[in-house]
Coordinates of C-alpha atoms in Angstrom, one line a residue:
Chain M
X645 CA 33.9 -25.9 -52.6
X646 CA 32.8 -27.0 -49.1
X647 CA 31.0 -25.5 -46.2
X648 CA 32.3 -22.8 -43.9
X649 CA 34.1 -23.9 -40.7
X650 CA 36.3 -22.8 -37.9
X651 CA 39.9 -23.9 -38.1
X652 CA 41.6 -24.4 -34.8
X653 CA 45.4 -24.8 -34.7
X654 CA 46.2 -25.3 -31.0
X655 CA 49.7 -26.3 -30.2
X656 CA 52.1 -26.5 -27.2
X657 CA 52.9 -22.8 -27.2
X658 CA 50.2 -21.0 -29.3
X659 CA 46.5 -20.8 -30.0
X660 CA 45.3 -19.9 -33.5
X661 CA 41.7 -19.8 -34.8
X662 CA 40.4 -18.9 -38.2
X663 CA 36.9 -18.5 -39.6
X664 CA 37.0 -20.0 -43.0
X665 CA 34.3 -19.5 -45.7
X666 CA 33.0 -22.1 -48.3
X667 CA 35.8 -21.2 -50.7
X668 CA 38.5 -21.9 -48.1
X669 CA 39.1 -18.1 -47.6
X670 CA 40.0 -16.8 -44.1
X671 CA 37.4 -14.2 -43.1
X672 CA 38.3 -13.8 -39.5
X673 CA 41.2 -14.8 -37.3
X674 CA 42.6 -14.6 -33.8
X675 CA 45.8 -15.8 -32.2
X676 CA 47.2 -15.8 -28.7
X677 CA 50.2 -17.2 -26.8
X678 CA 47.9 -19.5 -25.0
X679 CA 49.3 -22.9 -26.0
X680 CA 48.0 -26.0 -24.2
X681 CA 50.6 -25.7 -21.5
X682 CA 49.3 -22.3 -20.6
X683 CA 45.8 -23.6 -20.0
X684 CA 45.1 -24.3 -16.3
X685 CA 42.7 -26.9 -14.8
X686 CA 41.6 -28.3 -18.2
X687 CA 39.8 -25.0 -19.0
X688 CA 40.1 -25.6 -22.8
X689 CA 36.5 -24.7 -23.6
X690 CA 36.6 -21.5 -21.6
X691 CA 39.9 -20.5 -23.3
X692 CA 38.4 -21.3 -26.7
X693 CA 35.2 -19.2 -26.0
X694 CA 37.3 -16.3 -24.6
X695 CA 38.8 -16.0 -28.1
X696 CA 35.9 -17.0 -30.5
X697 CA 32.8 -16.6 -28.2
X698 CA 31.1 -14.4 -30.7
X699 CA 31.8 -16.6 -33.7
X700 CA 28.8 -18.7 -35.1
X701 CA 28.3 -21.7 -32.8
X702 CA 26.7 -23.7 -35.6
X703 CA 30.0 -23.8 -37.6
X704 CA 31.9 -27.0 -37.0
X705 CA 35.3 -26.5 -35.4
X706 CA 38.1 -28.6 -36.9
X707 CA 41.1 -28.9 -34.5
X708 CA 44.6 -30.3 -34.9
X709 CA 47.9 -30.1 -33.0
X710 CA 49.0 -30.9 -29.5
X711 CA 45.5 -30.2 -28.3
X712 CA 44.8 -34.0 -28.9
X713 CA 47.8 -35.1 -26.7
X714 CA 47.7 -36.3 -23.1
X715 CA 48.4 -32.7 -21.9
X716 CA 45.6 -31.4 -24.2
X717 CA 41.8 -31.2 -24.2
X718 CA 40.9 -34.7 -25.5
X719 CA 43.6 -37.4 -25.9
X720 CA 43.2 -39.1 -29.3
X721 CA 45.0 -42.4 -30.1
X722 CA 47.5 -42.1 -33.0
X723 CA 46.5 -43.2 -36.5
X724 CA 48.9 -45.7 -37.9
X725 CA 51.3 -44.9 -40.8
X726 CA 50.7 -44.9 -43.8
X727 CA 47.6 -42.6 -43.7
X728 CA 46.3 -39.7 -45.6
X729 CA 43.1 -37.5 -45.5
X730 CA 40.8 -40.6 -45.9
X731 CA 42.2 -42.4 -42.9
X732 CA 42.5 -39.3 -40.8
X733 CA 38.8 -38.5 -41.7
X734 CA 37.8 -41.9 -40.3
X735 CA 39.8 -41.2 -37.1
X736 CA 38.1 -37.9 -36.3
X737 CA 37.0 -37.6 -32.7
X738 CA 33.9 -35.5 -32.2
X739 CA 33.3 -33.5 -29.0
X740 CA 30.2 -31.4 -28.2
X741 CA 31.0 -28.5 -26.0
X742 CA 28.7 -27.1 -23.3
X743 CA 28.2 -24.0 -25.4
X744 CA 26.9 -26.2 -28.2
X745 CA 29.9 -26.3 -30.6
X746 CA 30.9 -29.5 -32.4
X747 CA 34.7 -29.9 -32.2
X748 CA 36.2 -32.4 -34.6
X749 CA 39.7 -33.4 -33.4
X750 CA 42.2 -34.7 -35.9
X751 CA 44.4 -37.3 -34.3
X752 CA 48.2 -37.6 -34.7
X753 CA 50.1 -40.4 -36.3
X754 CA 52.4 -43.2 -35.1
X755 CA 55.2 -44.6 -37.3
X756 CA 57.0 -47.9 -36.6
X757 CA 60.3 -46.4 -37.2
X758 CA 63.2 -48.6 -38.4
X759 CA 65.6 -46.3 -36.7
X760 CA 64.0 -45.6 -33.3
X761 CA 61.1 -48.1 -33.1
X762 CA 58.4 -45.5 -32.4
X763 CA 58.0 -42.1 -33.8
X764 CA 55.0 -39.8 -33.5
X765 CA 53.5 -36.5 -34.8
X766 CA 50.5 -34.4 -33.8
X767 CA 49.5 -31.5 -36.1
X768 CA 52.2 -31.8 -38.8
X769 CA 50.2 -34.6 -40.6
X770 CA 47.5 -32.0 -41.2
X771 CA 50.0 -29.4 -42.5
X772 CA 51.3 -32.0 -44.9
X773 CA 47.8 -33.1 -46.1
X774 CA 47.2 -29.4 -46.8
X775 CA 50.3 -29.1 -48.8
X776 CA 50.0 -32.0 -51.2
X777 CA 48.4 -29.9 -54.0
X778 CA 51.8 -28.2 -54.4
X779 CA 53.1 -31.5 -55.8
X780 CA 55.8 -31.8 -53.1
X781 CA 56.2 -35.2 -51.4
X782 CA 59.1 -34.5 -49.0
X783 CA 58.3 -32.1 -46.2
X784 CA 60.2 -30.6 -43.2
X785 CA 58.4 -28.9 -40.4
X786 CA 61.2 -27.1 -38.3
X787 CA 60.6 -26.4 -34.7
X788 CA 61.1 -27.5 -31.1
X789 CA 60.8 -31.1 -32.5
X790 CA 61.4 -30.9 -36.3
X791 CA 59.7 -33.5 -38.4
X792 CA 60.9 -34.9 -41.8
X793 CA 57.9 -36.4 -43.5
X794 CA 57.7 -38.6 -46.6
X795 CA 54.6 -38.9 -48.7
X796 CA 53.7 -41.5 -51.4
X797 CA 50.5 -40.8 -53.4
X798 CA 48.4 -39.0 -50.9
X799 CA 49.5 -40.9 -47.8
X800 CA 52.2 -40.1 -45.2
X801 CA 54.4 -43.2 -45.3
X802 CA 57.1 -42.3 -42.9
X803 CA 58.6 -39.6 -40.7
X804 CA 61.5 -38.8 -38.4
X805 CA 61.6 -36.4 -35.4
X806 CA 64.7 -34.3 -34.5
X807 CA 65.0 -32.6 -31.1
X808 CA 66.8 -29.7 -32.8
X809 CA 64.8 -26.6 -31.6
X810 CA 64.6 -27.8 -28.0
X811 CA 68.4 -28.6 -28.0
X812 CA 69.2 -25.1 -29.3
X813 CA 67.1 -23.6 -26.5
X814 CA 68.8 -25.8 -23.9
X815 CA 72.4 -25.1 -25.0
X816 CA 71.7 -21.4 -25.6
X817 CA 69.9 -20.7 -22.3
X818 CA 71.1 -23.4 -19.8
X819 CA 74.6 -24.6 -20.8
X820 CA 78.1 -23.2 -20.5
X821 CA 77.9 -22.2 -24.2
X822 CA 75.5 -19.4 -23.4
X823 CA 77.9 -17.7 -21.0
X824 CA 80.2 -16.3 -23.7
X825 CA 77.2 -15.1 -25.8
X826 CA 76.3 -11.5 -25.8
X827 CA 73.0 -11.1 -27.6
X828 CA 71.9 -13.0 -30.7
X829 CA 72.8 -11.3 -33.9
X830 CA 71.6 -13.2 -37.0
X831 CA 75.1 -13.7 -38.5
X832 CA 74.8 -15.6 -41.9
X833 CA 78.6 -16.3 -42.0
X834 CA 78.6 -17.8 -38.5
X835 CA 75.5 -19.9 -39.3
X836 CA 77.1 -21.2 -42.5
X837 CA 80.3 -22.0 -40.6
X838 CA 78.2 -24.1 -38.1
X839 CA 76.4 -25.9 -40.9
X840 CA 79.7 -26.7 -42.7
X841 CA 81.2 -28.0 -39.4
X842 CA 78.3 -30.3 -39.0
X843 CA 78.4 -31.5 -42.6
X844 CA 82.1 -32.3 -42.3
X845 CA 81.5 -34.6 -39.3
X846 CA 77.8 -35.2 -38.5
X847 CA 78.6 -37.9 -35.9
X848 CA 80.7 -35.4 -33.9
X849 CA 78.0 -33.2 -32.5
X850 CA 78.9 -33.7 -28.8
X851 CA 82.5 -32.8 -29.7
X852 CA 81.7 -29.9 -32.0
X853 CA 79.4 -28.3 -29.4
X854 CA 82.5 -27.5 -27.4
X855 CA 83.8 -25.4 -30.4
X856 CA 81.0 -22.9 -29.6
X857 CA 82.9 -22.2 -26.5
X858 CA 86.5 -22.4 -27.9
X859 CA 85.7 -20.3 -31.0
X860 CA 84.4 -17.7 -28.5
X861 CA 87.3 -18.0 -26.1
X862 CA 89.8 -17.6 -29.0
X863 CA 87.7 -14.8 -30.6
X864 CA 87.4 -16.7 -33.9
X865 CA 83.6 -16.0 -33.8
X866 CA 82.3 -12.8 -32.2
X867 CA 80.4 -13.2 -28.9
X868 CA 77.1 -11.9 -30.5
X869 CA 77.4 -14.4 -33.4
X870 CA 78.0 -17.5 -31.4
X871 CA 74.3 -18.3 -31.2
X872 CA 74.1 -18.3 -35.0
X873 CA 77.1 -20.7 -35.1
X874 CA 75.3 -23.0 -32.6
X875 CA 72.1 -22.8 -34.7
X876 CA 74.0 -23.8 -37.8
X877 CA 75.8 -26.6 -36.0
X878 CA 72.5 -28.1 -34.8
X879 CA 70.4 -27.6 -38.0
X880 CA 73.4 -28.8 -40.1
X881 CA 73.6 -32.0 -38.0
X882 CA 69.9 -32.6 -38.5
X883 CA 70.0 -32.0 -42.3
X884 CA 73.0 -34.2 -42.7
X885 CA 71.4 -37.1 -40.9
X886 CA 67.9 -36.7 -42.3
X887 CA 69.1 -36.8 -45.9
X888 CA 71.8 -39.5 -45.5
X889 CA 71.2 -42.2 -48.1
X890 CA 68.2 -40.3 -49.6
X891 CA 67.7 -39.2 -53.2
X892 CA 69.7 -36.0 -53.5
X893 CA 67.5 -34.8 -56.4
X894 CA 64.3 -34.8 -54.4
X895 CA 62.3 -31.6 -54.0
X896 CA 61.9 -30.7 -50.3
X897 CA 59.3 -28.3 -49.0
X898 CA 59.6 -26.5 -45.7
X899 CA 56.5 -25.8 -43.7
X900 CA 56.3 -23.4 -40.8
X901 CA 57.4 -20.0 -39.5
X902 CA 59.3 -17.8 -42.0
X903 CA 62.4 -17.2 -40.0
X904 CA 63.0 -20.8 -39.1
X905 CA 62.1 -21.9 -42.6
X906 CA 64.8 -19.5 -44.0
X907 CA 67.5 -21.1 -41.8
X908 CA 66.5 -24.5 -43.1
X909 CA 66.5 -23.4 -46.7
X910 CA 70.0 -22.0 -46.3
X911 CA 71.3 -25.2 -44.7
X912 CA 69.6 -27.4 -47.2
X913 CA 70.9 -25.4 -50.1
X914 CA 74.4 -25.7 -48.7
X915 CA 73.8 -29.5 -48.8
X916 CA 73.0 -29.2 -52.5
X917 CA 69.4 -30.0 -52.0
X918 CA 66.4 -28.6 -53.9
X919 CA 64.1 -26.8 -51.4
X920 CA 61.2 -24.4 -51.3
X921 CA 59.0 -23.0 -48.6
X922 CA 55.3 -24.0 -48.5
X923 CA 52.1 -22.2 -47.6
X924 CA 52.1 -20.8 -44.1
X925 CA 48.4 -21.6 -43.8
X926 CA 48.6 -25.2 -45.0
X927 CA 47.1 -26.4 -41.7
X928 CA 43.8 -24.8 -42.7
X929 CA 43.9 -26.5 -46.1
X930 CA 44.7 -29.8 -44.4
X931 CA 41.8 -29.5 -41.9
X932 CA 39.4 -28.5 -44.7
X933 CA 40.5 -31.6 -46.8
X934 CA 40.2 -34.0 -43.9
X935 CA 36.8 -32.6 -42.7
X936 CA 35.5 -32.6 -46.2
X937 CA 36.5 -36.3 -46.6
X938 CA 34.7 -37.0 -43.4
X939 CA 31.5 -35.3 -44.7
X940 CA 31.6 -32.7 -41.9
X941 CA 31.9 -29.7 -44.3
Chain C
X819 CA 111.7 -39.6 -3.4
X820 CA 110.9 -35.9 -3.3
X821 CA 109.9 -33.4 -0.7
X822 CA 106.5 -33.2 1.1
X823 CA 103.9 -30.9 -0.4
X824 CA 100.2 -30.0 -0.4
X825 CA 98.3 -31.2 -3.4
X826 CA 95.3 -29.0 -4.4
X827 CA 92.8 -30.3 -6.9
X828 CA 90.3 -27.4 -7.3
X829 CA 87.7 -27.7 -10.0
X830 CA 84.4 -26.2 -11.0
X831 CA 82.3 -28.1 -8.5
X832 CA 84.7 -29.5 -5.8
X833 CA 87.7 -28.6 -3.7
X834 CA 90.1 -31.3 -2.6
X835 CA 93.4 -30.9 -0.7
X836 CA 95.9 -33.6 0.3
X837 CA 99.0 -33.4 2.5
X838 CA 101.6 -35.6 0.8
X839 CA 104.8 -36.9 2.3
X840 CA 108.2 -37.4 0.7
X841 CA 107.2 -40.9 -0.5
X842 CA 104.1 -39.5 -2.2
X843 CA 101.8 -41.0 0.5
X844 CA 98.7 -39.0 1.5
X845 CA 98.9 -38.3 5.2
X846 CA 96.0 -35.9 5.5
X847 CA 93.1 -34.8 3.3
X848 CA 90.0 -32.6 3.1
X849 CA 87.3 -32.2 0.5
X850 CA 84.3 -29.9 0.2
X851 CA 81.7 -29.1 -2.4
X852 CA 83.3 -25.6 -2.7
X853 CA 84.2 -25.6 -6.4
X854 CA 85.4 -22.3 -7.9
X855 CA 81.9 -21.4 -8.9
X856 CA 80.9 -21.5 -5.2
X857 CA 83.6 -19.0 -4.2
X858 CA 82.3 -15.5 -3.9
X859 CA 84.2 -12.2 -4.4
X860 CA 87.5 -13.9 -5.3
X861 CA 87.9 -15.2 -1.7
X862 CA 90.0 -18.1 -2.9
X863 CA 92.7 -17.7 -0.2
X864 CA 90.1 -17.4 2.6
X865 CA 88.4 -20.6 1.3
X866 CA 91.7 -22.4 1.1
X867 CA 92.7 -21.4 4.6
X868 CA 89.3 -22.4 6.0
X869 CA 90.1 -26.0 5.0
X870 CA 93.9 -26.3 5.5
X871 CA 94.6 -23.4 7.9
X872 CA 96.4 -25.6 10.3
X873 CA 98.5 -27.4 7.7
X874 CA 102.2 -26.4 7.6
X875 CA 102.5 -23.1 5.7
X876 CA 106.1 -23.9 4.7
X877 CA 105.0 -26.7 2.4
X878 CA 104.6 -25.7 -1.2
X879 CA 101.0 -26.0 -2.5
X880 CA 100.8 -27.5 -6.0
X881 CA 97.4 -26.6 -7.7
X882 CA 95.7 -27.8 -10.8
X883 CA 92.2 -27.7 -12.3
X884 CA 89.7 -24.9 -13.2
X885 CA 91.3 -22.8 -10.4
X886 CA 93.6 -21.5 -13.1
X887 CA 90.7 -20.4 -15.4
X888 CA 89.2 -17.0 -15.9
X889 CA 86.6 -17.8 -13.3
X890 CA 89.4 -19.1 -10.9
X891 CA 92.0 -17.6 -8.6
X892 CA 94.8 -16.8 -11.1
X893 CA 94.2 -17.1 -14.8
X894 CA 97.1 -19.0 -16.4
X895 CA 97.7 -19.0 -20.2
X896 CA 97.5 -22.5 -21.8
X897 CA 100.6 -24.4 -22.6
X898 CA 100.7 -25.5 -26.2
X899 CA 100.3 -29.2 -27.2
X900 CA 102.4 -31.3 -27.3
X901 CA 103.6 -30.9 -23.7
X902 CA 104.5 -33.2 -20.8
X903 CA 105.8 -32.8 -17.2
X904 CA 108.9 -30.9 -18.4
X905 CA 107.0 -28.2 -20.3
X906 CA 104.3 -27.9 -17.6
X907 CA 107.0 -27.5 -15.0
X908 CA 108.4 -24.5 -17.0
X909 CA 104.9 -23.0 -17.2
X910 CA 104.3 -23.1 -13.4
X911 CA 102.9 -19.9 -12.1
X912 CA 103.9 -19.0 -8.5
X913 CA 101.7 -17.0 -6.2
X914 CA 102.6 -16.0 -2.7
X915 CA 99.5 -15.8 -0.4
X916 CA 99.1 -13.2 2.4
X917 CA 99.4 -16.1 4.9
X918 CA 102.8 -16.9 3.5
X919 CA 102.1 -20.0 1.4
X920 CA 103.7 -20.5 -2.0
X921 CA 101.1 -21.8 -4.4
X922 CA 102.4 -23.2 -7.7
X923 CA 99.6 -23.2 -10.3
X924 CA 99.8 -25.8 -13.1
X925 CA 98.4 -24.3 -16.3
X926 CA 96.0 -26.0 -18.7
X927 CA 96.8 -26.9 -22.3
X928 CA 95.6 -25.8 -25.7
X929 CA 95.5 -28.0 -28.8
X930 CA 95.1 -26.8 -32.4
X931 CA 92.4 -29.4 -33.1
X932 CA 92.0 -30.5 -36.7
X933 CA 88.3 -31.1 -36.1
X934 CA 87.2 -28.0 -34.1
X935 CA 90.2 -25.6 -34.5
X936 CA 90.7 -25.0 -30.7
X937 CA 90.4 -27.4 -27.9
X938 CA 91.4 -26.9 -24.2
X939 CA 91.9 -28.8 -20.9
X940 CA 92.6 -27.7 -17.4
X941 CA 93.5 -30.3 -14.8
X942 CA 93.2 -33.4 -17.0
X943 CA 96.7 -32.9 -18.3
X944 CA 98.0 -33.3 -14.7
X945 CA 95.9 -36.5 -14.2
X946 CA 97.4 -37.9 -17.4
X947 CA 101.0 -37.0 -16.4
X948 CA 100.3 -38.8 -13.1
X949 CA 99.1 -42.0 -15.0
X950 CA 102.0 -42.5 -17.4
X951 CA 103.8 -45.0 -15.2
X952 CA 100.9 -47.4 -15.8
X953 CA 102.1 -47.7 -19.4
X954 CA 98.8 -46.5 -20.9
X955 CA 98.9 -43.9 -23.7
X956 CA 95.2 -43.4 -24.4
X957 CA 93.2 -41.7 -21.7
X958 CA 89.5 -40.8 -21.1
X959 CA 88.4 -38.5 -18.3
X960 CA 84.6 -38.7 -18.2
X961 CA 82.6 -35.8 -16.8
X962 CA 80.7 -32.7 -17.5
X963 CA 83.1 -32.2 -20.4
X964 CA 84.8 -35.5 -21.2
X965 CA 88.3 -35.5 -22.6
X966 CA 90.0 -38.1 -24.8
X967 CA 93.7 -37.6 -24.5
X968 CA 96.5 -39.1 -26.5
X969 CA 100.1 -39.4 -25.3
X970 CA 103.3 -40.1 -27.2
X971 CA 106.4 -40.8 -25.2
X972 CA 105.8 -38.6 -22.1
X973 CA 103.9 -35.8 -23.9
X974 CA 100.2 -35.1 -24.4
X975 CA 100.0 -34.8 -28.2
X976 CA 96.3 -34.3 -28.8
X977 CA 92.9 -34.3 -27.1
X978 CA 89.2 -33.9 -27.9
X979 CA 86.4 -32.6 -25.6
X980 CA 82.9 -34.0 -25.6
X981 CA 80.0 -32.1 -23.8
X982 CA 78.4 -35.4 -22.8
X983 CA 77.9 -35.0 -19.0
X984 CA 76.5 -31.5 -19.4
X985 CA 74.2 -32.7 -22.2
X986 CA 72.9 -35.5 -20.0
X987 CA 72.1 -33.1 -17.2
X988 CA 70.4 -30.7 -19.6
X989 CA 68.2 -33.3 -21.2
X990 CA 67.5 -35.1 -17.9
X991 CA 66.6 -32.0 -15.9
X992 CA 65.4 -29.4 -18.4
X993 CA 64.0 -31.1 -21.5
X994 CA 60.7 -32.8 -22.3
X995 CA 62.6 -36.1 -21.9
X996 CA 62.7 -35.7 -18.2
X997 CA 58.9 -35.5 -17.9
X998 CA 58.3 -39.2 -18.4
X999 CA 61.1 -40.2 -16.0
X1000 CA 60.3 -41.3 -12.5
X1001 CA 63.5 -41.6 -10.6
X1002 CA 66.8 -42.8 -11.9
X1003 CA 67.4 -46.5 -11.5
X1004 CA 70.8 -47.7 -12.8
X1005 CA 69.4 -50.2 -15.4
X1006 CA 72.2 -52.0 -17.2
X1007 CA 69.9 -53.3 -19.9
X1008 CA 68.5 -49.9 -20.7
X1009 CA 72.0 -48.4 -20.7
X1010 CA 73.2 -51.1 -23.1
X1011 CA 70.2 -50.5 -25.4
X1012 CA 71.1 -46.8 -25.5
X1013 CA 74.8 -47.5 -26.3
X1014 CA 73.8 -49.9 -29.1
X1015 CA 71.3 -47.4 -30.5
X1016 CA 74.2 -44.9 -30.7
X1017 CA 76.6 -47.4 -32.2
X1018 CA 74.1 -48.3 -34.9
X1019 CA 73.7 -44.7 -36.0
X1020 CA 76.2 -42.3 -34.3
X1021 CA 75.2 -39.3 -36.6
X1022 CA 71.6 -39.7 -35.5
X1023 CA 71.8 -38.3 -32.0
X1024 CA 69.2 -35.5 -32.4
X1025 CA 66.8 -38.1 -33.8
X1026 CA 67.5 -40.8 -31.3
X1027 CA 67.0 -38.5 -28.4
X1028 CA 63.4 -38.4 -29.3
X1029 CA 63.3 -42.2 -28.7
X1030 CA 63.9 -41.5 -25.0
X1031 CA 60.3 -40.0 -25.2
X1032 CA 58.7 -42.6 -27.5
X1033 CA 60.1 -45.7 -25.7
X1034 CA 58.6 -44.2 -22.6
X1035 CA 55.3 -43.4 -24.2
X1036 CA 55.0 -46.9 -25.6
X1037 CA 56.3 -48.5 -22.4
X1038 CA 59.2 -50.2 -24.2
X1039 CA 61.5 -48.9 -21.5
X1040 CA 60.3 -48.4 -17.9
X1041 CA 59.9 -44.8 -16.7
X1042 CA 62.6 -45.3 -14.0
X1043 CA 65.0 -46.7 -16.5
X1044 CA 64.7 -44.0 -19.2
X1045 CA 67.6 -42.0 -17.7
X1046 CA 69.9 -45.0 -18.0
X1047 CA 68.9 -45.3 -21.7
X1048 CA 69.6 -41.6 -22.2
X1049 CA 73.0 -42.0 -20.5
X1050 CA 73.8 -44.9 -22.8
X1051 CA 72.7 -43.0 -25.9
X1052 CA 75.0 -40.0 -25.1
X1053 CA 78.0 -42.0 -23.8
X1054 CA 77.6 -44.4 -26.8
X1055 CA 77.6 -41.5 -29.2
X1056 CA 80.8 -40.1 -27.6
X1057 CA 82.6 -43.5 -27.7
X1058 CA 81.6 -44.1 -31.3
X1059 CA 82.9 -40.8 -32.5
X1060 CA 86.0 -40.6 -30.3
X1061 CA 87.2 -44.0 -31.6
X1062 CA 86.2 -43.6 -35.2
X1063 CA 89.2 -44.4 -37.4
X1064 CA 91.4 -45.1 -34.4
X1065 CA 93.4 -48.3 -33.7
X1066 CA 90.9 -50.8 -32.2
X1067 CA 93.6 -52.7 -30.4
X1068 CA 94.8 -49.7 -28.3
X1069 CA 94.6 -49.9 -24.5
X1070 CA 92.4 -47.2 -23.0
X1071 CA 92.5 -46.1 -19.4
X1072 CA 89.6 -44.3 -17.8
X1073 CA 90.5 -41.7 -15.1
X1074 CA 87.9 -40.2 -12.8
X1075 CA 85.0 -41.1 -10.4
X1076 CA 84.2 -44.8 -10.1
X1077 CA 80.6 -44.8 -11.1
X1078 CA 81.1 -42.8 -14.3
X1079 CA 84.2 -44.8 -15.1
X1080 CA 82.2 -48.0 -14.9
X1081 CA 79.7 -46.7 -17.4
X1082 CA 82.5 -45.8 -19.8
X1083 CA 84.1 -49.2 -19.3
X1084 CA 80.8 -50.9 -20.2
X1085 CA 80.2 -48.8 -23.3
X1086 CA 83.8 -49.2 -24.5
X1087 CA 83.8 -53.0 -24.0
X1088 CA 80.5 -53.1 -26.0
X1089 CA 82.5 -51.4 -28.7
X1090 CA 85.1 -54.1 -28.5
X1091 CA 87.8 -51.9 -27.0
X1092 CA 90.4 -52.8 -24.4
X1093 CA 89.9 -50.6 -21.4
X1094 CA 90.9 -50.4 -17.7
X1095 CA 90.3 -47.9 -15.0
X1096 CA 93.2 -45.8 -13.7
X1097 CA 94.4 -44.6 -10.3
X1098 CA 91.7 -42.3 -8.7
X1099 CA 94.5 -40.2 -7.1
X1100 CA 96.6 -39.8 -10.3
X1101 CA 96.2 -36.0 -10.0
X1102 CA 98.5 -36.1 -6.9
X1103 CA 101.1 -38.2 -8.8
X1104 CA 100.9 -35.7 -11.7
X1105 CA 101.4 -32.7 -9.5
X1106 CA 104.3 -34.4 -7.8
X1107 CA 105.9 -35.2 -11.1
X1108 CA 105.5 -31.7 -12.4
X1109 CA 106.6 -30.0 -9.2
X1110 CA 109.7 -32.3 -9.0
X1111 CA 110.6 -31.5 -12.6
X1112 CA 110.4 -27.8 -11.7
X1113 CA 112.7 -28.3 -8.6
X1114 CA 109.9 -27.2 -6.3
X1115 CA 109.9 -30.4 -4.3

């Protein structure tokens, strides 16, 4: 039990707000394709009020996501890894809007990565904090930049970013590989073939990408299924690398949109991993936990 | 000694023609950024004549490159691997132009790849045939789609394509990675750092790409040097995979433009490989060899 609040999940490409009651139940919600990159001239407050102007201004707003990045409303320094709800609660940044709302921004996290020196997340840490009650300790948040996040106790201890979603969009839309594609049928067999190609040779991505073209040229994969094969190739390469040398008996939980989560579940099961999907609204639970730890709600 | 001819090297992005005498010496040349993709409405003959209209129409024209692809002048079926000058000579496709020239098109090659089922080249086979006198038997042709080509005796026996150049252009120009880049200084240290990152973990490309962003964010690599780091990361990943399980004492020869060849020489030397650069005009030697074997010159 805590106090009611407004949950704000504001990312690069979408805006989502939820009115949440004392039991953590969503009583009102609004979403729009107004991610931070669509907001002009720093008009973040105006955009917020255009969506929730008639919601109680006395309720605290708890915000997470790319809204705290350099391109966002208020840039917040990263919290250092390891950190959980307690540390994130201490790093909350409070901003009073001209309309009188108190917005509490949850900062992102920085990890001194042994593989790439620096790695960062903004928003996914809150989803993970909101998913700990499930018992899972290994999380994947698929997307433009997928994150593989490890938890010990109640703290995020490490994570790794993969540019898989952005790479798919680039090769699909901007490269020679898109030229042979006619439409994007979700072809499970072509997806699986891509995943297995990646598993057989995970260091060969730059080479295997060319097979998206040649399998099309030689009609081994239908033109409308080539994008499924490409997707499998990229996601398979990510899964192969992210689980290299890791405990194969671990339970993984996928957080995020249903269609993308399904693709990851398929690929990870092909790798022999144990995997489930998490709560799509875990970000609200995470915000509630962090704000409660901070005494805000 | 053979007869004089006109060498035509017509690729995706450039047009190059050379008048070659009986000793194989270039006596006249013209080049233009009129690759096959810049030619509208199949006006290949008009484009050719606009550049060499006053060259002797009795000389045979020997052509290689993407000009024989589906997007080119005359689509030629691939010759099957293994093949050398003798087989390519038998596959020559002759086309008589309305202005009375005889154009002999050299076809590309298809390889039943054990790694990706189908692999193809168009033009590089001719460069390799023209480089065999050097004694080298392992060739790399860097570019949009790099090719690693193996020769036994005088025949191309296998090859592998890497989408390295196209990937660099996509990530540099279209992805989030380009946003932190200010200009493109050729920074040898940043390039080397990228190569070494790739060598340390060649299966981790989708992860390491994100370091182009974080090393910029945390000012570990200067904004103007990030593109050199990205280039090193991609070329290093290609070199690591292409030489995996191969004889480390082999002599490699790089064919192609000087600046790109230099980057590959650097990366391959960092891998402990023996590597030299080949003749920039090897395509002419290859065309001469093939046309001579066919009795055309």
